[in-house]
Amino acid sequence: MSVDVTMPRATAPAILPGSGGMRGALSDLFWRRPQLLLLLMLLPPVLWLGIVYIGSLFALLAQSFFSIDEYSGLINRQFTLKTYGDLLQAANLDIILRTVTMAALVTLASAIVAFPIAYYAARYARGRWKALFYLGVMLPLWSSYLVKIYAWKLILAKEGILTWLFAKLHLLWLLDGWLSLPVVGGNSLSVSFTGTFIVFVYVWLPFMILPVQAALERVPGNLVEASSDLGASPGQTFRNVLFPLALPGIVAGSIFTFSLTLGDYIIPQIIGTSRLFIGQAVYSQQGTAGNIPLAAAFTVVPIVIMGFYLWGAKRMGAFDAL
């Protein structure tokens, strides 16, 4: 004779009871409506981007269609294209051309310097050496922007270490000859177009190295080996295999170097000549001259340039390398 003894089983309710209190009610609400939680999480950045950033850009664009009264100095808030007509004057076009030329030269030089560094890091650096590479690239970005610029001002000064090095190598005649050139020269490297170019390349170079290194790491190594096995020279391998595959990374890095050079005004203010760049023109027009419409029109120029630049970069697949 057996006795069937069944133990009572504790079964959990299909739906848990709601939590108590305001915190529990909010938790239940967000659990039942996840879209509401997503909306609340996205609301602060959307408001910041839509109102503070994009809204300020539209306000800036609107200011560029105003004009300044030549007699009273007050802003005439009537729609006009007169300010853009002033922007097309020879002196202002010279500022725009000088800035775009500098941005293009800095981008080109950064790509030339960054490619071998990025190639070594992508192909040969392993373990500690790769960590040292990232540390060396990122370390300048951790120091103060102004400290780096003023340090370069001392390096490039007439009594600086660079002039001392040229004198020790008996190449001071070469430096003096370069500084005597009409456009790129000056009294010293610290007050010349060349000095501005050097500091721009130094400051923005990490923004070129990292995208190029990421693009080169995605290039399969067997493609380079196959090119060599088929009899291609190193130059042909670079032109036909490495460079086309690394080009999206170069274009991605150029987005940073070109745009940052285009809008910077601190480096030309500290290291450079009296010839203005767009950033300095904006600063002087809205500050010293009080011509806010013309300053806004100057600001529209790099926005338009970068709009076309980003459109071309997207077509070349640069965004995939970011």
PDB file of N, CA and C in Angstrom, residues 114 118 133-134 137-138 141 205-216 249 253 321:
ATOM      1  N   ALA A 114      51.256  61.334 -42.456  1.00  0.00           N
ATOM      2  CA  ALA A 114      50.515  60.329 -41.689  1.00  0.00           C
ATOM      3  C   ALA A 114      50.562  58.950 -42.317  1.00  0.00           C
ATOM      4  N   ALA A 118      50.945  55.551 -40.203  1.00  0.00           N
ATOM      5  CA  ALA A 118      49.782  54.682 -40.091  1.00  0.00           C
ATOM      6  C   ALA A 118      50.062  53.304 -40.690  1.00  0.00           C
ATOM      7  N   PHE A 133      52.251  53.200 -29.926  1.00  0.00           N
ATOM      8  CA  PHE A 133      51.847  54.023 -31.073  1.00  0.00           C
ATOM      9  C   PHE A 133      50.617  54.863 -30.724  1.00  0.00           C
ATOM     10  N   TYR A 134      49.574  54.228 -30.181  1.00  0.00           N
ATOM     11  CA  TYR A 134      48.366  54.975 -29.819  1.00  0.00           C
ATOM     12  C   TYR A 134      48.679  56.033 -28.763  1.00  0.00           C
ATOM     13  N   VAL A 137      50.393  58.966 -30.491  1.00  0.00           N
ATOM     14  CA  VAL A 137      49.496  59.761 -31.334  1.00  0.00           C
ATOM     15  C   VAL A 137      48.531  60.575 -30.478  1.00  0.00           C
ATOM     16  N   MET A 138      48.019  59.961 -29.422  1.00  0.00           N
ATOM     17  CA  MET A 138      46.995  60.623 -28.615  1.00  0.00           C
ATOM     18  C   MET A 138      47.568  61.580 -27.578  1.00  0.00           C
ATOM     19  N   LEU A 141      47.175  65.302 -27.983  1.00  0.00           N
ATOM     20  CA  LEU A 141      45.800  65.777 -27.859  1.00  0.00           C
ATOM     21  C   LEU A 141      45.401  65.994 -26.411  1.00  0.00           C
ATOM     22  N   LEU A 205      47.649  66.700 -37.081  1.00  0.00           N
ATOM     23  CA  LEU A 205      48.154  65.437 -37.624  1.00  0.00           C
ATOM     24  C   LEU A 205      47.513  64.196 -36.997  1.00  0.00           C
ATOM     25  N   PRO A 206      47.280  64.124 -35.678  1.00  0.00           N
ATOM     26  CA  PRO A 206      46.641  62.920 -35.132  1.00  0.00           C
ATOM     27  C   PRO A 206      45.270  62.626 -35.735  1.00  0.00           C
ATOM     28  N   PHE A 207      44.549  63.674 -36.140  1.00  0.00           N
ATOM     29  CA  PHE A 207      43.230  63.457 -36.729  1.00  0.00           C
ATOM     30  C   PHE A 207      43.329  62.838 -38.126  1.00  0.00           C
ATOM     31  N   MET A 208      44.505  62.870 -38.731  1.00  0.00           N
ATOM     32  CA  MET A 208      44.720  62.207 -40.009  1.00  0.00           C
ATOM     33  C   MET A 208      45.277  60.799 -39.817  1.00  0.00           C
ATOM     34  N   ILE A 209      46.130  60.619 -38.831  1.00  0.00           N
ATOM     35  CA  ILE A 209      46.784  59.322 -38.645  1.00  0.00           C
ATOM     36  C   ILE A 209      45.780  58.228 -38.303  1.00  0.00           C
ATOM     37  N   LEU A 210      44.890  58.497 -37.369  1.00  0.00           N
ATOM     38  CA  LEU A 210      43.998  57.450 -36.876  1.00  0.00           C
ATOM     39  C   LEU A 210      43.037  56.910 -37.939  1.00  0.00           C
ATOM     40  N   PRO A 211      42.344  57.749 -38.746  1.00  0.00           N
ATOM     41  CA  PRO A 211      41.501  57.174 -39.810  1.00  0.00           C
ATOM     42  C   PRO A 211      42.286  56.413 -40.866  1.00  0.00           C
ATOM     43  N   VAL A 212      43.491  56.902 -41.217  1.00  0.00           N
ATOM     44  CA  VAL A 212      44.295  56.201 -42.213  1.00  0.00           C
ATOM     45  C   VAL A 212      44.749  54.850 -41.666  1.00  0.00           C
ATOM     46  N   GLN A 213      45.136  54.822 -40.395  1.00  0.00           N
ATOM     47  CA  GLN A 213      45.555  53.556 -39.790  1.00  0.00           C
ATOM     48  C   GLN A 213      44.404  52.565 -39.733  1.00  0.00           C
ATOM     49  N   ALA A 214      43.200  53.039 -39.421  1.00  0.00           N
ATOM     50  CA  ALA A 214      42.036  52.148 -39.398  1.00  0.00           C
ATOM     51  C   ALA A 214      41.722  51.617 -40.789  1.00  0.00           C
ATOM     52  N   ALA A 215      41.874  52.459 -41.824  1.00  0.00           N
ATOM     53  CA  ALA A 215      41.621  52.010 -43.189  1.00  0.00           C
ATOM     54  C   ALA A 215      42.660  50.991 -43.639  1.00  0.00           C
ATOM     55  N   LEU A 216      43.922  51.194 -43.280  1.00  0.00           N
ATOM     56  CA  LEU A 216      44.975  50.268 -43.685  1.00  0.00           C
ATOM     57  C   LEU A 216      44.858  48.930 -42.975  1.00  0.00           C
ATOM     58  N   GLY A 249      40.041  56.311 -45.920  1.00  0.00           N
ATOM     59  CA  GLY A 249      40.592  56.759 -44.642  1.00  0.00           C
ATOM     60  C   GLY A 249      41.285  58.099 -44.753  1.00  0.00           C
ATOM     61  N   GLY A 253      40.167  61.445 -42.786  1.00  0.00           N
ATOM     62  CA  GLY A 253      41.057  62.298 -41.999  1.00  0.00           C
ATOM     63  C   GLY A 253      41.093  63.722 -42.508  1.00  0.00           C
ATOM     64  N   ALA A 321      35.094  54.944 -43.018  1.00  0.00           N
ATOM     65  CA  ALA A 321      36.410  54.861 -42.400  1.00  0.00           C
ATOM     66  C   ALA A 321      36.505  55.666 -41.121  1.00  0.00           C
TER      67      ALA A 321
END
